[in-house]
mmCIF file of C-alpha atoms in Angstrom:
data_model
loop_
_atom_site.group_PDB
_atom_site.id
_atom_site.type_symbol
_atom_site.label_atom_id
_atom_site.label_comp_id
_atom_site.label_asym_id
_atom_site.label_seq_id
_atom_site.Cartn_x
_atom_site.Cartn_y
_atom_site.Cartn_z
ATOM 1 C CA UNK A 1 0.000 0.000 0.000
ATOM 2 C CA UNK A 2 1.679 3.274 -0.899
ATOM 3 C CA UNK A 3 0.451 6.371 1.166
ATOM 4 C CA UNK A 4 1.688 9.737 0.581
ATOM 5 C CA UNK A 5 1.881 13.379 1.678
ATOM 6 C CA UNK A 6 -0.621 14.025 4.944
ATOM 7 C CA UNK A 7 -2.326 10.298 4.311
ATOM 8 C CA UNK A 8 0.659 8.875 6.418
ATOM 9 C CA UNK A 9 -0.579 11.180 9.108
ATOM 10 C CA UNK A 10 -4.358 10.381 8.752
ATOM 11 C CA UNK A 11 -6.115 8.097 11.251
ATOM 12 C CA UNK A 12 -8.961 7.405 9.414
ATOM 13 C CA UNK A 13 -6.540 5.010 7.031
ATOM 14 C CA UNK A 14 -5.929 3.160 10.200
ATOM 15 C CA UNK A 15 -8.681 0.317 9.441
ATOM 16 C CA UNK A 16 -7.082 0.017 5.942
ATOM 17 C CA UNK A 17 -3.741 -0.432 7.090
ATOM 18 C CA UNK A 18 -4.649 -2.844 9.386
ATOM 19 C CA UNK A 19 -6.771 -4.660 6.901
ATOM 20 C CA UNK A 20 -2.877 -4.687 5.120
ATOM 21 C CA UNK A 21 -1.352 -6.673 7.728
ATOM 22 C CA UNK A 22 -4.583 -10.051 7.608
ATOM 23 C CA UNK A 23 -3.678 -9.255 4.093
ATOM 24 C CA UNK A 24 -0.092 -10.360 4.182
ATOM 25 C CA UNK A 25 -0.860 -13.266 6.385
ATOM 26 C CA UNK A 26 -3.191 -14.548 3.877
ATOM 27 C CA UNK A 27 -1.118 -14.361 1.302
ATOM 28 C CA UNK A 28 2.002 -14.772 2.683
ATOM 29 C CA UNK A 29 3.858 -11.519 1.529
ATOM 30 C CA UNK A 30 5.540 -9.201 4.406
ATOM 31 C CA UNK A 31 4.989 -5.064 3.068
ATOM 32 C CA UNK A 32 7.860 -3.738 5.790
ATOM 33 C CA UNK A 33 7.465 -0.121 4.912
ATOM 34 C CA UNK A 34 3.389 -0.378 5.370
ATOM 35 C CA UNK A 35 3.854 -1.846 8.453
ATOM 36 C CA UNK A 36 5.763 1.203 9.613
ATOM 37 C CA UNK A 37 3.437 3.341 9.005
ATOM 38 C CA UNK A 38 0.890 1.592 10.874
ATOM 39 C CA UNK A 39 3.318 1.533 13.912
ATOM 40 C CA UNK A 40 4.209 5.095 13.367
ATOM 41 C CA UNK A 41 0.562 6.139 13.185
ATOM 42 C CA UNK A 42 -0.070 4.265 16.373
ATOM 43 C CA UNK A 43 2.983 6.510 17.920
ATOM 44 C CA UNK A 44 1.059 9.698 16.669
ATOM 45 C CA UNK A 45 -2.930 7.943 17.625
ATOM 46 C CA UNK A 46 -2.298 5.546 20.524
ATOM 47 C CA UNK A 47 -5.272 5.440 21.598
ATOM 48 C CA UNK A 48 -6.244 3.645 18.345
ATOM 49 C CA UNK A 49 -3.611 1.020 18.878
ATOM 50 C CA UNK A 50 -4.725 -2.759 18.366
ATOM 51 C CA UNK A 51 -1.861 -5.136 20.462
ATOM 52 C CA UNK A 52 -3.469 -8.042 18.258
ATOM 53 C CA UNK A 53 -2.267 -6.194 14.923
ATOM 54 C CA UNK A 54 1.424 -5.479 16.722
ATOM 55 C CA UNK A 55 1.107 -9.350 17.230
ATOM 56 C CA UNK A 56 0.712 -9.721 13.805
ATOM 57 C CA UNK A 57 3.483 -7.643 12.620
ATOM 58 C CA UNK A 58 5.874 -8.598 14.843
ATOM 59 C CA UNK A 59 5.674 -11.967 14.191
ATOM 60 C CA UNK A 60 5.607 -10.981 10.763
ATOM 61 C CA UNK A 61 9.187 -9.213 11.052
ATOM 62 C CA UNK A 62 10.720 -12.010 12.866
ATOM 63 C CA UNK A 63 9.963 -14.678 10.203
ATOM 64 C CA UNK A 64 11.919 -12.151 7.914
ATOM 65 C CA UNK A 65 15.224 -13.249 9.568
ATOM 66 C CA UNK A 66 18.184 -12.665 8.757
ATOM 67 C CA UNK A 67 16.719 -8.967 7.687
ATOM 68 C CA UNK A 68 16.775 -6.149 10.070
ATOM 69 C CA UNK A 69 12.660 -5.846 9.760
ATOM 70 C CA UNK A 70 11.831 -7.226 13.396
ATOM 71 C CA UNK A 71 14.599 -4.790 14.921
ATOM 72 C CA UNK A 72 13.077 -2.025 12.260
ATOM 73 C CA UNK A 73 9.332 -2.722 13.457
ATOM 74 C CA UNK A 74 9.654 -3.531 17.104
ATOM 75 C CA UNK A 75 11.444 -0.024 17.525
ATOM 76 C CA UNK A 76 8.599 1.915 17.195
ATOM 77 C CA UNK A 77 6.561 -0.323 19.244
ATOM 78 C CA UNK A 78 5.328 1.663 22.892
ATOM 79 C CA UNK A 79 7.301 0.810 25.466
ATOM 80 C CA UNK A 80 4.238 -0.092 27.802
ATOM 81 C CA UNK A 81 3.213 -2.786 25.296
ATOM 82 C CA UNK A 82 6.925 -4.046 24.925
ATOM 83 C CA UNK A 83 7.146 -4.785 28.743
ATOM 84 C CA UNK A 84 3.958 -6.615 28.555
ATOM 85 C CA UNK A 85 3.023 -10.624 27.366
ATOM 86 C CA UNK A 86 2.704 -11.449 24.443
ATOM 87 C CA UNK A 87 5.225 -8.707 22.960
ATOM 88 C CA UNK A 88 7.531 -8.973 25.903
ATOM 89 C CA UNK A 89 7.484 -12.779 24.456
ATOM 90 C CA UNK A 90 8.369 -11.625 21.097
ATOM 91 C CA UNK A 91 11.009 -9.770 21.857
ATOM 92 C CA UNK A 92 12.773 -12.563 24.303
ATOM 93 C CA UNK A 93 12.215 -14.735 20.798
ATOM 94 C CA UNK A 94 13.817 -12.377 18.894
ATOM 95 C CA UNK A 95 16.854 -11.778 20.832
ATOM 96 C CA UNK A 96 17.392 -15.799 21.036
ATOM 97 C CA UNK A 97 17.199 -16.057 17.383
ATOM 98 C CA UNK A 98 19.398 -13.037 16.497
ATOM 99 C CA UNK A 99 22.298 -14.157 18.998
ATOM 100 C CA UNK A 100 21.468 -18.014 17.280
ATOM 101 C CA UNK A 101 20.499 -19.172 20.862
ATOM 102 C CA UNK A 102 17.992 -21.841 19.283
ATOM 103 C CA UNK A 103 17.677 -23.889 22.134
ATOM 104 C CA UNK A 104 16.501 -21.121 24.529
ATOM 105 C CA UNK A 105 14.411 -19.593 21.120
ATOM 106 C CA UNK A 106 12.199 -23.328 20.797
ATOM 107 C CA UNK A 107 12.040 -23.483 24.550
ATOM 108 C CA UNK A 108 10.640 -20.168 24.989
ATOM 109 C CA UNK A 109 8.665 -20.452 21.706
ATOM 110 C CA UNK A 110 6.929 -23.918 23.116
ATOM 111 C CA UNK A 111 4.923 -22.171 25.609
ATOM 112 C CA UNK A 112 3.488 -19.192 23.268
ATOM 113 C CA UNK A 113 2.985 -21.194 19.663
ATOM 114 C CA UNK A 114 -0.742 -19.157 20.281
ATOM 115 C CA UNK A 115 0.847 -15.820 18.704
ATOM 116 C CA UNK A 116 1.356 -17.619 15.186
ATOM 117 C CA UNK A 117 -1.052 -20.081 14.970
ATOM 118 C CA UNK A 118 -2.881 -17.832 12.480
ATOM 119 C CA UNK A 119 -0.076 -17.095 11.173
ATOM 120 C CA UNK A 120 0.995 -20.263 8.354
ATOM 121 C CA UNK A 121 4.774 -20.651 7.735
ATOM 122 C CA UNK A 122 6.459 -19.063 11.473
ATOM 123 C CA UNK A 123 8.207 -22.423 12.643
ATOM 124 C CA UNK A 124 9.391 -22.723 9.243
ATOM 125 C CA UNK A 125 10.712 -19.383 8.828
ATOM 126 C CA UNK A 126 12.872 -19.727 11.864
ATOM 127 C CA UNK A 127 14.283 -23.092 10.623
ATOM 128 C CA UNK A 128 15.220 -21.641 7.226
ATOM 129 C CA UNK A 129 16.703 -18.892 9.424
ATOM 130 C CA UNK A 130 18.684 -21.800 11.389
ATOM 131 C CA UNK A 131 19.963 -23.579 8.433
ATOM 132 C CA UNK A 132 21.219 -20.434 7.051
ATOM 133 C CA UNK A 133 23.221 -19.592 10.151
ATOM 134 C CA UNK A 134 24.020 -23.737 10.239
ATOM 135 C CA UNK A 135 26.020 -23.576 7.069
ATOM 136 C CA UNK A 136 27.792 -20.681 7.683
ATOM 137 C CA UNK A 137 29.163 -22.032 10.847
ATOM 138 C CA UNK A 138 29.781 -26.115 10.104
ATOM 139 C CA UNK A 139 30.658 -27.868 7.441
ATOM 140 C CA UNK A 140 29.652 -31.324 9.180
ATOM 141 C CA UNK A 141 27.802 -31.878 12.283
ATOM 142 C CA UNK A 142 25.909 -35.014 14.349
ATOM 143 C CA UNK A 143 22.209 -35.047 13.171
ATOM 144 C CA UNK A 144 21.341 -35.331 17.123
ATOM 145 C CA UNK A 145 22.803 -31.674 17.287
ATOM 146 C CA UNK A 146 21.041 -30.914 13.991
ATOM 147 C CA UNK A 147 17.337 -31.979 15.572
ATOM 148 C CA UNK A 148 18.228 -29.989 18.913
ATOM 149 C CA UNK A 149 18.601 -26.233 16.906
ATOM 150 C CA UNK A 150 15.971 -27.203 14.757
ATOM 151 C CA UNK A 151 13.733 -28.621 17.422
ATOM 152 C CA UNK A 152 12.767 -31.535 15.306
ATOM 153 C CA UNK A 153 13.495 -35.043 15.922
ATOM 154 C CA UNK A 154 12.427 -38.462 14.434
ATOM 155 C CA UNK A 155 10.257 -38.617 11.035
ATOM 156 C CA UNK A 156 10.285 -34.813 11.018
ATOM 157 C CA UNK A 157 14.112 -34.420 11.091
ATOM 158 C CA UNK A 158 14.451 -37.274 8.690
ATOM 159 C CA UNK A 159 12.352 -35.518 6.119
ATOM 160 C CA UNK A 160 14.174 -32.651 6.329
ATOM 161 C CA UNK A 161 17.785 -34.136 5.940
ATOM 162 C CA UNK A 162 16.250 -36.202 2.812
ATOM 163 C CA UNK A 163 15.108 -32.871 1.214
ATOM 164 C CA UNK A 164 18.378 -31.233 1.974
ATOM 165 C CA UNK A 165 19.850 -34.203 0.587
ATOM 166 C CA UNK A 166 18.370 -34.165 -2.566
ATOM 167 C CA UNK A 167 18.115 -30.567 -3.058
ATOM 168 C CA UNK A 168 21.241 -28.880 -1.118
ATOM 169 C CA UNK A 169 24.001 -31.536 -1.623
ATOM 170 C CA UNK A 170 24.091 -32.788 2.163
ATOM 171 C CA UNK A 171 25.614 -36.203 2.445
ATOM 172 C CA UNK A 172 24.934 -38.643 5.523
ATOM 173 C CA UNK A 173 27.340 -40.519 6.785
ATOM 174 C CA UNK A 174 26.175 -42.755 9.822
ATOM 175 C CA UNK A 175 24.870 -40.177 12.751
ATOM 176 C CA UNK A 176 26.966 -37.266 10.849
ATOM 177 C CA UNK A 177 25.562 -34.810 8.183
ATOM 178 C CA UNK A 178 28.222 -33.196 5.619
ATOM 179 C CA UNK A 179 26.700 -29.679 4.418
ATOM 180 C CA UNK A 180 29.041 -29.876 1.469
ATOM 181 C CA UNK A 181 30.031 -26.635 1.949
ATOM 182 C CA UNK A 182 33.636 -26.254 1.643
ATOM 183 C CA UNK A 183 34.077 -25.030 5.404
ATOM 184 C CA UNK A 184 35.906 -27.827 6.995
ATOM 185 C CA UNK A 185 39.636 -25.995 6.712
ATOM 186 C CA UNK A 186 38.470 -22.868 7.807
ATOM 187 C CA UNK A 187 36.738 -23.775 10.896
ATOM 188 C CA UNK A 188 38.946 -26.335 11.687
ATOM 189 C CA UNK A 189 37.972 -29.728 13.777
ATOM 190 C CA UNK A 190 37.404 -31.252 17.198
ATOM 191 C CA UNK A 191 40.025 -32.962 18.856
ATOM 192 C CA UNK A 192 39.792 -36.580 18.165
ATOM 193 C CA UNK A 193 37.528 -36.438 15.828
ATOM 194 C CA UNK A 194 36.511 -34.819 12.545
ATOM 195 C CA UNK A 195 33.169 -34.187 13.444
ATOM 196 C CA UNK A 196 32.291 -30.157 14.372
ATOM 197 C CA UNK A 197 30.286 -30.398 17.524
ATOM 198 C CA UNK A 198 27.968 -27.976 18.607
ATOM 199 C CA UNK A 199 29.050 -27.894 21.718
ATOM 200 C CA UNK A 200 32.635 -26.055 20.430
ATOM 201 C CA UNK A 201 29.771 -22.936 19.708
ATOM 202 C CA UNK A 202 27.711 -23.294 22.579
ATOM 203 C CA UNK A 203 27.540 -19.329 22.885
ATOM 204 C CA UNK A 204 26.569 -19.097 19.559
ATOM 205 C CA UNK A 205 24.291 -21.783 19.102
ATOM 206 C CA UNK A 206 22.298 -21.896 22.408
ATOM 207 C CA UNK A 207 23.820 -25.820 23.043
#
């Protein structure tokens, strides 16, 4: 939606702008710079500020990882809603992901999956997000440690490794995925073993 001159100062577009956002779920798009005019106009009108439609943008944001939109969006946010559940939650979530604490980001996320259940594609987002910062970090690692930052486990995981398999060059050797992506002699390897572990990146990885 493209708004200019005094429309990005008139509340009576609120309702359309907000109508944006269900708009985007539905279709699965994100419109960043609509959004911040929504959140700007709720600066200027807070008294017409909807929490469910920061909800919805937030969560939004964060599935746009690794872009700068959550950090973008949850700035102009009110400081009396960010203290407060669910955005306080959000926020928590956010910071996990961004520092690529993924164990303390599913933890967390397990006991608020109500802010995106309208929302198709969240847990997803986040996983793409963790297999981005994955192969930037190993070359190989133990699928175990694989399930644990992706929170899956069982058929679930096993789907996923096929897919990456057949579409992302992964190889699987007994308990240990290669990522096949040339990083092995720059990282360098455990002692004892030429498996990366997690563990050596607990810091970065949450493990």
């Amino acid at each position: 939606m493209e708004l200019k001159g005094k429309d990005r100062y008139n509340p009576e577009l609120i309702p359309r702008l907000e109508e944006s956002v269900d708009k985007q779920i539905s279709d699965n798009t994100f419109d960043l710079s609509t959004n911040l005019v929504l959140l700007r106009m709720y600066q200027f009108f807070p008294d017409q500020t909807n929490s469910t439609v920061l909800v919805k943008i937030l969560v939004k944001a964060l599935m746009q990882l690794p872009g700068t939109d959550f950090t973008q969006c949850a700035y102009l946010v009110p400081q009396r809603f960010q203290l407060e559940e669910p955005i306080a939650n959000l926020l928590t979530l956010a910071q996990y992901a961004e520092c690529m604490q993924f164990k303390e980001f599913w933890e967390v996320a397990s006991k608020c999956k109500y802010l995106w259940e309208s929302i198709p594609g969240f847990e997803e987002s986040i996983r793409n997000f963790a297999l981005h910062a994955i192969n930037l970090t190993f070359s190989q690692i133990r699928k175990q440690k694989l399930g644990e930052i992706l929170s899956l486990t069982g058929k679930d995981l096993d789907a996923l490794v096929k897919e990456r398999v057949a579409n992302s060059g992964w190889q699987v050797v007994g308990e240990v995925v290669h990522l096949g992506n040339a990083l092995k002699s720059q990282i360098g390897k455990s002692s004892g073993s030429n498996v990366l572990e997690v563990s050596q990146f607990g810091p970065l990885m949450g493990l």
